[in-house]
Amino acid sequence: MKKLSYVDHAEEWLSQFSFYIPIKVRFSETDMFGHMNNTAPFVYFEEARIEFLKSVGMFEDLSSKAESVPVVGDLQCDFHQQIYFDDQLRLYVKVESMGRTSYDVHYLAKNQHDHVCLTGRGRIVHINPQTGKPVEITQEIKEQLTTV
Amino acid sequence: MKKLSYVDHAEEWLSQFSFYIPIKVRFSETDMFGHMNNTAPFVYFEEARIEFLKSVGMFEDLSSKAESVPVVGDLQCDFHQQIYFDDQLRLYVKVESMGRTSYDVHYLAKNQHDHVCLTGRGRIVHINPQTGKPVEITQEIKEQLTTV
Amino acid sequence: MKKLSYVDHAEEWLSQFSFYIPIKVRFSETDMFGHMNNTAPFVYFEEARIEFLKSVGMFEDLSSKAESVPVVGDLQCDFHQQIYFDDQLRLYVKVESMGRTSYDVHYLAKNQHDHVCLTGRGRIVHINPQTGKPVEITQEIKEQLTTV
Amino acid sequence: MKKLSYVDHAEEWLSQFSFYIPIKVRFSETDMFGHMNNTAPFVYFEEARIEFLKSVGMFEDLSSKAESVPVVGDLQCDFHQQIYFDDQLRLYVKVESMGRTSYDVHYLAKNQHDHVCLTGRGRIVHINPQTGKPVEITQEIKEQLTTV
């Protein structure tokens, strides 16, 4: 795996993922270069992240009256290997570097041959949907997010 | 142009379009067969339809307190000619067969060589966003929609 | 179920589906009206159609030297019920009205409450990727497609 | 503007953009949180990048016999401000840190109020489509890319 700014020790980093969702690359997600278009990983990242948040009860109340909703502060993705139509990926996700109102989510995709295809990360900020202001994350939630 | 269930007289039908928006086919809208993926026209149809509705003042209040919002009842598209990356389309739209709570929107796409590439239609129903029930379209709006 | 131009007897038509794929509505497939955007069903239809064609061995050779590839002639979709984020659909597909070089694919989506949400159909034409001309479908393939 | 790992001096960095394309946020690019979904910027980045490459004659031969094609090595995006349906963005793009077989593309999006909404960057590698191996970028092309 190439050197990544968000990974200190590759082996350790890889070993810390356990939660994942399966992804099958859709035909409509390919492009005329014959492989998965580079915009698709961010769709996969979002799906994996939300499934993860749901698994710890943090993506339940999505109404406009919710006290806080998770929004994306930044996103990045490294392409390690070509991905093709019908490839079957395991899209892993974990939480790193928990802050007061935000945390980093890290991503890893392996294909059916167990090769690392994609890695990535992005900051999630919890904001109040009425005011748009960051909302402090409770100790309880912090523990849920980091013990999965 | 092939025979279409929603077109009686092709020449007359084609001549009745005047409103259009320009569309440039994005790279991410192609697929591994080397052409525009078949899901893209519905994105173009929606963009053209909304621009049309905006042009007659019918897509202004999108809040959850709006009295009525336009929703899609059905959609169809005929593919007349291959469409490729970077093709420049004119996406025409017009309203046909106005009803009490709904109306048909017809679509036509011509490419940079003035060839008919896509035709289509779909029913738009105005509903109350709180109740989900159809809402009667006022005489004033009917006139706006059909005189463009 | 409302009356559809492509369905003669609703009960019989519904009972003839057996092949399906599961679909989970992605967050990125919703829109600001709070439900699944109307362009998403065509992505689901394509995924279900291709899985079906794969299941009968008809979506194997996708190289530019393939003798024939399936392309979309037209597509339509009826929206019977609102679809929301995280809904779990069964996307059924079957082949109807087999022709010499093309056939109709019919679609049906039921949600987790077993309600009909979407129905649809579309013509698939087999063409030679070099010439763009329709290619006759062999008797063997016709039988595979219609006996699933 | 918040501190970014890929920007040394914000003012200088901002002032070095000149090439841009207009982007209008589509309804289908929003999500149920009421704003542009976080996957859309990567579609915009690709469109802007390709228009830029076209403008210097570097996105012409896309056939499978092309000597080299540009592929994405990594991508990142920072979200500075909420983006909504119908917002009109100027999507700026420039080339930075030219290497032997790759270069960085930087991105900047400003909205109709001239506010910075998105910034980003990503490595583009030129590869031989047959071998998948990196291809050296000629001096002529390097000059074209960096003098726009």
Coordinates of C-alpha atoms in Angstrom, one line a residue:
Chain A
M1 CA 0.0 0.0 0.0
K2 CA 1.3 3.4 -0.9
K3 CA 2.1 5.9 1.9
L4 CA -0.9 7.8 3.1
S5 CA -1.0 11.0 5.1
Y6 CA -3.8 9.7 7.3
V7 CA -2.2 6.3 8.1
D8 CA 0.8 6.0 10.4
H9 CA 1.4 2.2 10.5
A10 CA -0.3 0.5 7.5
E11 CA -0.6 -3.0 9.1
E12 CA -2.0 -1.7 12.4
W13 CA -4.4 0.6 10.6
L14 CA -5.7 -2.2 8.4
S15 CA -6.1 -4.6 11.3
Q16 CA -8.3 -2.1 13.2
F17 CA -11.3 -2.4 10.8
S18 CA -14.0 -4.8 11.6
F19 CA -17.4 -3.3 10.6
Y20 CA -18.1 -3.5 6.8
I21 CA -20.9 -3.6 4.3
P22 CA -20.9 -5.5 1.0
I23 CA -20.9 -3.4 -2.2
K24 CA -21.4 -4.6 -5.7
V25 CA -20.3 -2.2 -8.4
R26 CA -23.2 -1.2 -10.6
F27 CA -23.1 -1.0 -14.4
S28 CA -24.3 2.6 -14.1
E29 CA -21.3 3.3 -11.9
T30 CA -18.8 2.5 -14.6
D31 CA -17.6 5.0 -17.3
M32 CA -16.4 4.9 -20.8
F33 CA -12.8 4.1 -19.6
G34 CA -14.3 0.6 -18.8
H35 CA -13.9 0.8 -15.0
M36 CA -15.7 2.2 -12.0
N37 CA -16.0 6.0 -12.3
N38 CA -14.0 7.9 -9.7
T39 CA -17.1 9.5 -8.2
A40 CA -18.6 6.1 -7.0
P41 CA -16.4 5.6 -3.9
F42 CA -18.0 8.6 -2.2
V43 CA -21.4 7.0 -2.7
Y44 CA -20.0 3.8 -1.1
F45 CA -18.3 5.7 1.7
E46 CA -21.6 7.4 2.6
E47 CA -23.6 4.2 2.5
A48 CA -21.0 2.5 4.8
R49 CA -20.7 5.4 7.1
I50 CA -24.5 5.6 7.6
E51 CA -24.8 1.9 8.2
F52 CA -22.1 2.2 10.8
L53 CA -23.8 5.2 12.5
K54 CA -27.1 3.3 12.4
S55 CA -25.5 0.3 14.0
V56 CA -24.6 2.5 17.1
G57 CA -28.0 4.2 17.1
M58 CA -26.7 7.5 15.7
F59 CA -28.7 7.9 12.5
E60 CA -32.2 7.6 13.8
D61 CA -33.9 10.9 14.1
L62 CA -33.5 12.6 10.7
S63 CA -36.4 15.0 11.1
S64 CA -35.8 18.7 10.8
K65 CA -36.5 18.8 14.6
A66 CA -33.6 16.6 15.4
E67 CA -31.1 18.0 18.0
S68 CA -28.1 17.2 15.8
V69 CA -27.4 15.7 12.4
P70 CA -24.0 14.5 11.1
V71 CA -22.6 16.5 8.1
V72 CA -19.5 16.1 6.0
G73 CA -16.6 18.5 6.7
D74 CA -14.2 17.0 4.3
L75 CA -13.6 13.8 2.3
Q76 CA -10.7 12.1 0.6
C77 CA -10.1 8.8 -1.3
D78 CA -7.0 7.1 -2.6
F79 CA -7.4 4.7 -5.5
H80 CA -5.0 1.8 -5.1
Q81 CA -6.3 -0.6 -7.7
Q82 CA -8.7 -0.5 -10.7
I83 CA -12.3 -1.4 -9.8
Y84 CA -14.6 -2.9 -12.4
F85 CA -18.2 -3.6 -13.0
D86 CA -19.6 -6.4 -10.8
D87 CA -16.6 -6.3 -8.5
Q88 CA -17.7 -7.3 -5.0
L89 CA -16.2 -5.0 -2.4
R90 CA -16.1 -5.1 1.4
L91 CA -16.4 -1.5 2.5
Y92 CA -14.9 -1.2 5.9
V93 CA -15.4 1.8 8.2
K94 CA -14.1 2.9 11.6
V95 CA -14.0 6.0 13.7
E96 CA -10.7 7.7 14.6
S97 CA -9.5 10.8 16.4
M98 CA -12.7 11.8 18.2
G99 CA -13.1 15.5 19.0
R100 CA -15.5 17.6 20.9
T101 CA -18.0 18.2 18.0
S102 CA -16.5 16.0 15.2
Y103 CA -14.6 12.9 14.5
D104 CA -12.7 11.3 11.6
V105 CA -14.2 8.3 9.8
H106 CA -11.7 6.1 8.0
Y107 CA -12.6 3.9 5.0
L108 CA -11.1 0.8 3.4
A109 CA -12.4 -1.2 0.4
K110 CA -11.1 -4.7 -0.4
N111 CA -12.2 -6.6 -3.5
Q112 CA -13.2 -10.3 -4.0
H113 CA -9.5 -11.1 -4.2
D114 CA -8.9 -9.5 -0.9
H115 CA -6.8 -6.7 -2.5
V116 CA -7.0 -3.2 -1.1
C117 CA -8.7 -1.0 -3.7
L118 CA -9.7 2.1 -1.9
T119 CA -8.8 3.9 1.3
G120 CA -10.1 7.1 2.6
R121 CA -11.1 9.4 5.4
G122 CA -13.3 12.3 6.2
R123 CA -14.4 14.6 9.0
I124 CA -17.9 14.3 10.3
V125 CA -19.3 17.3 12.3
H126 CA -22.5 17.1 14.3
I127 CA -24.5 20.3 13.8
N128 CA -27.9 21.6 14.9
P129 CA -30.0 21.6 11.8
Q130 CA -31.8 24.8 12.8
T131 CA -28.8 26.9 13.7
G132 CA -26.1 25.2 11.6
K133 CA -23.8 25.4 14.6
P134 CA -21.6 22.4 15.8
V135 CA -23.1 20.4 18.7
E136 CA -21.1 18.7 21.4
I137 CA -21.0 14.9 21.2
T138 CA -22.0 13.3 24.4
Q139 CA -19.6 11.0 26.3
E140 CA -22.0 8.1 25.7
I141 CA -22.0 8.5 22.0
K142 CA -18.2 8.9 21.9
E143 CA -17.9 5.5 23.6
Q144 CA -20.3 3.8 21.3
L145 CA -18.5 5.2 18.2
T146 CA -15.0 4.1 19.3
T147 CA -15.8 0.7 20.8
V148 CA -17.3 -0.9 17.7
Chain B
M1 CA -38.7 9.0 -35.8
K2 CA -40.2 5.7 -34.7
K3 CA -43.9 5.5 -33.8
L4 CA -44.6 6.5 -30.2
S5 CA -47.7 5.9 -28.2
Y6 CA -47.7 9.4 -26.9
V7 CA -47.3 11.2 -30.2
D8 CA -50.1 11.4 -32.7
H9 CA -48.5 13.5 -35.5
A10 CA -44.7 13.5 -35.3
E11 CA -44.1 16.7 -37.2
E12 CA -46.7 18.7 -35.4
W13 CA -45.6 17.3 -32.0
L14 CA -42.0 18.3 -32.8
S15 CA -42.9 21.8 -33.9
Q16 CA -44.7 22.6 -30.6
F17 CA -41.6 22.6 -28.5
S18 CA -39.9 25.9 -27.8
F19 CA -38.6 26.0 -24.3
Y20 CA -35.3 24.2 -23.8
I21 CA -32.2 24.0 -21.7
P22 CA -28.7 23.1 -22.9
I23 CA -27.2 19.8 -21.6
K24 CA -23.6 18.7 -22.0
V25 CA -23.1 15.0 -21.4
R26 CA -20.8 14.5 -18.4
F27 CA -18.0 11.9 -18.4
S28 CA -19.5 10.4 -15.2
E29 CA -22.8 9.9 -17.1
T30 CA -21.2 7.5 -19.6
D31 CA -20.8 3.7 -19.0
M32 CA -18.4 1.0 -20.0
F33 CA -20.3 0.5 -23.3
G34 CA -18.8 3.8 -24.3
H35 CA -21.9 5.9 -24.5
M36 CA -24.3 7.8 -22.1
N37 CA -25.8 5.4 -19.6
N38 CA -29.5 4.9 -20.0
T39 CA -30.3 6.4 -16.5
A40 CA -29.0 9.9 -17.5
P41 CA -32.0 11.1 -19.5
F42 CA -34.2 11.1 -16.4
V43 CA -31.7 13.4 -14.7
Y44 CA -31.9 15.7 -17.8
F45 CA -35.7 15.5 -17.9
E46 CA -35.9 16.5 -14.3
E47 CA -33.6 19.5 -14.8
A48 CA -35.5 20.6 -17.9
R49 CA -38.9 20.2 -16.2
I50 CA -37.9 22.2 -13.2
E51 CA -36.4 25.0 -15.2
F52 CA -39.6 25.1 -17.2
L53 CA -41.7 25.2 -14.0
K54 CA -39.5 27.9 -12.6
S55 CA -39.9 29.9 -15.8
V56 CA -43.7 30.1 -15.1
G57 CA -43.2 30.7 -11.3
M58 CA -44.3 27.2 -10.3
F59 CA -41.2 25.9 -8.5
E60 CA -40.7 28.6 -5.9
D61 CA -41.9 27.6 -2.5
L62 CA -40.2 24.2 -1.8
S63 CA -40.6 24.4 2.0
S64 CA -42.5 21.7 3.9
K65 CA -45.2 24.3 4.4
A66 CA -45.8 24.8 0.7
E67 CA -49.5 24.3 -0.3
S68 CA -48.5 22.0 -3.2
V69 CA -45.5 20.4 -4.7
P70 CA -45.1 18.7 -8.1
V71 CA -44.3 14.9 -7.9
V72 CA -43.7 12.4 -10.6
G73 CA -46.5 9.9 -11.3
D74 CA -44.8 8.1 -14.2
L75 CA -41.9 8.6 -16.6
Q76 CA -40.9 7.2 -19.9
C77 CA -38.1 7.7 -22.4
D78 CA -37.4 6.5 -25.9
F79 CA -33.8 6.2 -27.1
H80 CA -33.6 7.2 -30.8
Q81 CA -29.9 7.6 -31.3
Q82 CA -26.7 6.9 -29.4
I83 CA -25.6 9.7 -27.2
Y84 CA -21.9 10.1 -26.3
F85 CA -19.6 12.0 -23.8
D86 CA -19.5 15.7 -24.5
D87 CA -22.5 15.7 -26.8
Q88 CA -24.4 19.0 -26.5
L89 CA -28.1 18.5 -26.3
R90 CA -31.0 20.8 -26.4
L91 CA -33.5 19.4 -23.9
Y92 CA -37.0 20.7 -24.9
V93 CA -40.0 20.4 -22.7
K94 CA -43.7 21.3 -23.0
V95 CA -47.0 20.6 -21.2
E96 CA -49.7 18.5 -22.7
S97 CA -53.1 17.2 -21.6
M98 CA -53.8 19.3 -18.6
G99 CA -56.0 17.7 -16.0
R100 CA -57.6 18.7 -12.7
T101 CA -54.7 17.9 -10.4
S102 CA -52.1 16.7 -12.9
Y103 CA -50.6 17.2 -16.4
D104 CA -48.3 15.5 -18.9
V105 CA -44.9 16.9 -19.5
H106 CA -43.3 15.9 -22.9
Y107 CA -39.6 15.9 -23.6
L108 CA -37.4 16.0 -26.7
A109 CA -33.6 16.0 -26.9
K110 CA -31.8 17.0 -30.1
N111 CA -28.0 16.8 -30.4
Q112 CA -25.5 19.2 -31.9
H113 CA -26.3 17.8 -35.4
D114 CA -30.0 18.5 -34.8
H115 CA -30.8 14.8 -34.6
V116 CA -33.6 13.6 -32.4
C117 CA -31.9 11.5 -29.7
L118 CA -34.5 11.2 -27.0
T119 CA -38.2 11.7 -26.6
G120 CA -40.3 11.1 -23.5
R121 CA -43.1 12.0 -21.3
G122 CA -44.4 11.8 -17.7
R123 CA -47.3 12.7 -15.5
I124 CA -46.8 15.4 -12.9
V125 CA -49.2 15.4 -10.0
H126 CA -49.5 18.4 -7.6
I127 CA -49.9 17.1 -4.0
N128 CA -50.1 18.6 -0.6
P129 CA -46.8 17.8 1.1
Q130 CA -48.5 17.3 4.5
T131 CA -51.4 15.1 3.4
G132 CA -49.9 13.5 0.3
K133 CA -53.3 14.2 -1.4
P134 CA -53.6 15.6 -5.0
V135 CA -54.3 19.4 -5.1
E136 CA -56.4 21.1 -7.7
I137 CA -54.4 23.2 -10.2
T138 CA -55.8 26.8 -10.4
Q139 CA -57.0 28.2 -13.7
E140 CA -54.3 30.8 -13.6
I141 CA -51.5 28.2 -13.4
K142 CA -53.1 26.0 -16.1
E143 CA -53.0 29.0 -18.4
Q144 CA -49.3 29.7 -17.6
L145 CA -48.3 26.1 -18.2
T146 CA -50.0 25.8 -21.6
T147 CA -49.2 29.2 -23.1
V148 CA -45.4 29.0 -22.9
Chain C
M1 CA -52.8 -0.9 -8.5
K2 CA -53.6 1.7 -11.1
K3 CA -54.3 0.7 -14.7
L4 CA -51.1 0.4 -16.7
S5 CA -50.8 0.2 -20.5
Y6 CA -48.4 -2.7 -20.3
V7 CA -50.4 -4.8 -18.0
D8 CA -53.6 -6.7 -19.1
H9 CA -54.5 -8.6 -15.9
A10 CA -52.8 -7.1 -12.8
E11 CA -53.1 -10.2 -10.6
E12 CA -51.8 -12.6 -13.3
W13 CA -49.0 -10.1 -14.2
L14 CA -47.9 -9.8 -10.6
S15 CA -47.9 -13.5 -10.1
Q16 CA -45.6 -14.2 -13.0
F17 CA -42.5 -12.6 -11.4
S18 CA -40.1 -14.8 -9.5
F19 CA -36.5 -13.5 -10.1
Y20 CA -35.6 -10.5 -8.0
I21 CA -32.7 -8.7 -6.4
P22 CA -32.7 -6.8 -3.0
I23 CA -32.2 -3.1 -3.2
K24 CA -31.6 -0.8 -0.2
V25 CA -32.4 2.9 -1.0
R26 CA -29.2 4.9 -0.5
F27 CA -29.1 8.3 1.2
S28 CA -27.5 9.8 -1.9
E29 CA -30.5 8.6 -3.9
T30 CA -32.9 10.8 -1.9
D31 CA -33.6 14.4 -2.7
M32 CA -34.7 17.5 -0.8
F33 CA -38.3 16.5 -1.0
G34 CA -37.3 13.8 1.6
H35 CA -37.9 10.7 -0.6
M36 CA -36.1 8.7 -3.2
N37 CA -35.4 10.9 -6.3
N38 CA -37.4 9.8 -9.4
T39 CA -34.2 9.0 -11.3
A40 CA -33.2 6.2 -8.9
P41 CA -35.6 3.5 -10.2
F42 CA -33.8 3.4 -13.6
V43 CA -30.6 2.5 -11.8
Y44 CA -32.4 -0.2 -9.9
F45 CA -34.0 -1.5 -13.1
E46 CA -30.7 -1.7 -14.8
E47 CA -29.1 -3.6 -11.9
A48 CA -32.0 -6.1 -11.8
R49 CA -32.0 -6.5 -15.5
I50 CA -28.3 -7.2 -15.7
E51 CA -28.4 -9.7 -12.8
F52 CA -31.3 -11.5 -14.6
L53 CA -29.3 -11.6 -17.9
K54 CA -26.3 -12.8 -16.0
S55 CA -28.4 -15.6 -14.4
V56 CA -29.1 -17.0 -17.9
G57 CA -25.6 -16.5 -19.2
M58 CA -26.4 -13.5 -21.4
F59 CA -24.2 -10.8 -19.9
E60 CA -20.8 -12.4 -20.0
D61 CA -18.8 -11.1 -23.0
L62 CA -18.8 -7.4 -22.7
S63 CA -15.7 -6.8 -24.7
S64 CA -15.8 -4.6 -27.8
K65 CA -15.4 -7.8 -29.8
A66 CA -18.6 -9.4 -28.5
E67 CA -21.0 -10.5 -31.2
S68 CA -23.9 -8.7 -29.6
V69 CA -24.6 -6.5 -26.6
P70 CA -28.0 -5.6 -25.1
V71 CA -29.0 -1.9 -25.4
V72 CA -32.0 0.0 -24.1
G73 CA -34.6 0.9 -26.7
D74 CA -37.1 2.5 -24.3
L75 CA -37.8 2.6 -20.6
Q76 CA -40.8 3.5 -18.5
C77 CA -41.6 3.6 -14.8
D78 CA -44.8 4.1 -12.8
F79 CA -44.5 5.4 -9.2
H80 CA -47.2 3.7 -7.1
Q81 CA -46.1 4.6 -3.6
Q82 CA -43.5 6.9 -2.0
I83 CA -40.1 5.4 -1.4
Y84 CA -37.8 6.6 1.3
F85 CA -34.2 6.3 2.5
D86 CA -33.4 2.9 3.8
D87 CA -36.4 1.2 2.3
Q88 CA -35.7 -2.4 1.4
L89 CA -37.1 -3.3 -2.0
R90 CA -37.4 -6.5 -3.8
L91 CA -36.8 -5.6 -7.5
Y92 CA -38.5 -8.2 -9.7
V93 CA -37.8 -8.7 -13.3
K94 CA -39.2 -10.9 -16.1
V95 CA -39.1 -11.1 -19.9
E96 CA -42.2 -10.6 -22.0
S97 CA -43.1 -10.4 -25.7
M98 CA -40.0 -11.9 -27.2
G99 CA -39.2 -10.6 -30.7
R100 CA -36.7 -11.5 -33.4
T101 CA -34.0 -9.0 -32.2
S102 CA -35.5 -7.6 -29.0
Y103 CA -37.7 -8.3 -26.1
D104 CA -39.6 -6.5 -23.3
V105 CA -38.3 -6.6 -19.8
H106 CA -40.9 -5.9 -17.1
Y107 CA -40.1 -4.6 -13.6
L108 CA -41.9 -4.7 -10.2
A109 CA -40.6 -3.3 -6.9
K110 CA -42.2 -4.2 -3.6
N111 CA -41.1 -2.6 -0.3
Q112 CA -40.5 -4.2 3.1
H113 CA -44.3 -4.0 3.8
D114 CA -45.0 -6.0 0.6
H115 CA -46.6 -3.0 -1.1
V116 CA -46.1 -2.4 -4.8
C117 CA -44.0 0.8 -5.1
L118 CA -42.8 0.7 -8.7
T119 CA -43.7 -1.0 -11.9
G120 CA -42.1 -0.6 -15.3
R121 CA -41.0 -2.0 -18.6
G122 CA -38.5 -1.4 -21.4
R123 CA -37.4 -2.8 -24.7
I124 CA -34.0 -4.4 -24.9
V125 CA -32.4 -4.7 -28.4
H126 CA -29.4 -6.9 -29.1
I127 CA -27.0 -5.1 -31.4
N128 CA -23.6 -5.8 -32.9
P129 CA -21.3 -3.3 -31.1
Q130 CA -19.2 -2.8 -34.3
T131 CA -22.0 -2.1 -36.7
G132 CA -24.7 -0.9 -34.3
K133 CA -27.2 -3.1 -36.2
P134 CA -29.8 -5.4 -34.5
V135 CA -28.7 -9.0 -34.1
E136 CA -31.1 -11.9 -34.2
I137 CA -31.6 -13.7 -30.9
T138 CA -31.0 -17.4 -31.1
Q139 CA -33.7 -19.9 -30.2
E140 CA -31.6 -21.2 -27.4
I141 CA -31.4 -17.8 -25.7
K142 CA -35.1 -17.1 -26.3
E143 CA -35.9 -20.2 -24.3
Q144 CA -33.5 -19.3 -21.5
L145 CA -35.0 -15.9 -21.2
T146 CA -38.6 -17.0 -21.0
T147 CA -38.4 -20.1 -18.9
V148 CA -36.8 -18.4 -15.8
Chain D
M1 CA -11.1 29.9 4.8
K2 CA -10.0 27.1 7.2
K3 CA -6.4 25.8 7.1
L4 CA -5.9 23.2 4.4
S5 CA -3.0 20.8 4.1
Y6 CA -2.7 21.5 0.3
V7 CA -2.7 25.3 0.6
D8 CA 0.3 27.2 1.9
H9 CA -0.9 30.8 1.4
A10 CA -4.7 31.1 1.0
E11 CA -4.8 34.4 -0.7
E12 CA -2.0 33.6 -3.2
W13 CA -3.6 30.1 -3.8
L14 CA -7.0 31.6 -4.5
S15 CA -5.6 34.3 -6.8
Q16 CA -3.9 31.7 -9.1
F17 CA -7.1 30.3 -10.4
S18 CA -8.5 31.6 -13.7
F19 CA -10.0 28.7 -15.7
Y20 CA -13.5 27.8 -14.6
I21 CA -16.8 26.2 -15.7
P22 CA -20.3 27.2 -14.5
I23 CA -22.2 24.6 -12.5
K24 CA -25.8 24.7 -11.6
V25 CA -26.8 22.4 -8.7
R26 CA -29.4 19.9 -10.0
F27 CA -32.4 18.8 -8.0
S28 CA -31.3 15.2 -8.3
E29 CA -28.0 16.2 -6.6
T30 CA -29.7 17.2 -3.4
D31 CA -30.5 14.8 -0.6
M32 CA -33.1 14.6 2.2
F33 CA -31.1 16.9 4.4
G34 CA -32.2 19.7 2.0
H35 CA -28.8 20.5 0.5
M36 CA -26.4 19.2 -2.2
N37 CA -25.3 15.7 -1.4
N38 CA -21.6 15.3 -0.5
T39 CA -21.0 13.1 -3.5
A40 CA -21.8 15.8 -6.1
P41 CA -18.6 17.8 -5.8
F42 CA -16.6 15.0 -7.3
V43 CA -18.9 15.0 -10.3
Y44 CA -18.3 18.7 -10.7
F45 CA -14.5 18.3 -10.2
E46 CA -14.4 15.7 -13.0
E47 CA -16.3 17.9 -15.3
A48 CA -14.1 20.9 -14.6
R49 CA -10.9 18.9 -14.9
I50 CA -11.9 17.4 -18.2
E51 CA -12.9 20.8 -19.6
F52 CA -9.6 22.1 -18.5
L53 CA -7.7 19.2 -20.1
K54 CA -9.7 19.6 -23.3
S55 CA -8.8 23.3 -23.4
V56 CA -5.1 22.4 -23.6
G57 CA -5.8 19.5 -26.1
M58 CA -5.2 16.8 -23.6
F59 CA -8.5 15.0 -23.7
E60 CA -8.9 14.2 -27.3
D61 CA -8.0 10.6 -28.1
L62 CA -10.1 8.5 -25.7
S63 CA -10.0 5.3 -27.8
S64 CA -8.5 2.2 -26.4
K65 CA -5.6 2.7 -28.8
A66 CA -4.6 6.0 -27.2
E67 CA -1.0 6.2 -26.0
S68 CA -2.0 7.6 -22.6
V69 CA -5.2 8.4 -20.6
P70 CA -5.5 10.4 -17.4
V71 CA -6.7 8.5 -14.4
V72 CA -7.4 9.6 -10.9
G73 CA -4.8 8.6 -8.2
D74 CA -6.5 10.3 -5.3
L75 CA -9.2 13.0 -4.6
Q76 CA -10.1 15.2 -1.7
C77 CA -12.7 17.9 -1.1
D78 CA -13.3 20.3 1.8
F79 CA -16.8 21.6 2.3
H80 CA -16.6 25.3 3.4
Q81 CA -20.2 26.3 3.1
Q82 CA -23.6 24.7 2.5
I83 CA -24.6 24.3 -1.1
Y84 CA -28.3 24.2 -2.2
F85 CA -30.4 23.3 -5.1
D86 CA -30.1 25.8 -8.0
D87 CA -26.9 27.4 -6.6
Q88 CA -24.8 28.7 -9.4
L89 CA -21.1 27.8 -8.9
R90 CA -18.0 28.8 -10.6
L91 CA -15.8 25.7 -10.5
Y92 CA -12.2 26.7 -10.9
V93 CA -9.4 24.3 -11.7
K94 CA -5.6 24.7 -12.0
V95 CA -2.5 22.4 -12.2
E96 CA 0.1 22.3 -9.4
S97 CA 3.2 20.3 -8.7
M98 CA 3.9 18.8 -12.0
G99 CA 5.8 15.4 -11.8
R100 CA 7.2 13.0 -14.3
T101 CA 4.1 11.0 -14.9
S102 CA 1.5 12.8 -12.8
Y103 CA 0.4 16.2 -11.5
D104 CA -1.9 17.6 -8.9
V105 CA -5.1 19.3 -10.0
H106 CA -6.5 21.9 -7.5
Y107 CA -10.2 22.9 -7.3
L108 CA -12.1 25.8 -6.0
A109 CA -15.9 26.5 -6.1
K110 CA -17.4 29.8 -5.4
N111 CA -21.2 30.4 -5.3
Q112 CA -23.3 33.2 -6.7
H113 CA -22.4 35.3 -3.7
D114 CA -18.7 34.9 -4.4
H115 CA -18.3 32.7 -1.2
V116 CA -15.8 29.9 -1.2
C117 CA -18.0 26.7 -0.9
L118 CA -15.6 23.9 -1.9
T119 CA -11.9 23.4 -2.3
G120 CA -10.1 20.3 -3.2
R121 CA -7.3 18.6 -5.0
G122 CA -6.3 15.2 -6.6
R123 CA -3.5 13.5 -8.3
I124 CA -3.9 12.7 -12.0
V125 CA -1.6 10.0 -13.4
H126 CA -1.1 9.4 -17.1
I127 CA -1.2 5.7 -17.9
N128 CA -1.0 3.5 -21.0
P129 CA -4.5 2.0 -21.3
Q130 CA -3.1 -1.3 -22.6
T131 CA -0.4 -1.9 -19.9
G132 CA -1.8 0.2 -17.1
K133 CA 1.7 1.6 -16.5
P134 CA 2.5 5.3 -15.9
V135 CA 3.5 7.2 -19.0
E136 CA 6.0 10.1 -19.0
I137 CA 4.4 13.5 -19.7
T138 CA 6.1 15.4 -22.5
Q139 CA 7.8 18.8 -21.9
E140 CA 5.3 20.3 -24.3
I141 CA 2.3 19.1 -22.4
K142 CA 3.8 20.2 -19.1
E143 CA 4.1 23.7 -20.4
Q144 CA 0.6 23.7 -21.7
L145 CA -0.8 22.5 -18.4
T146 CA 1.0 25.0 -16.2
T147 CA 0.7 28.2 -18.4
V148 CA -3.1 28.3 -18.6

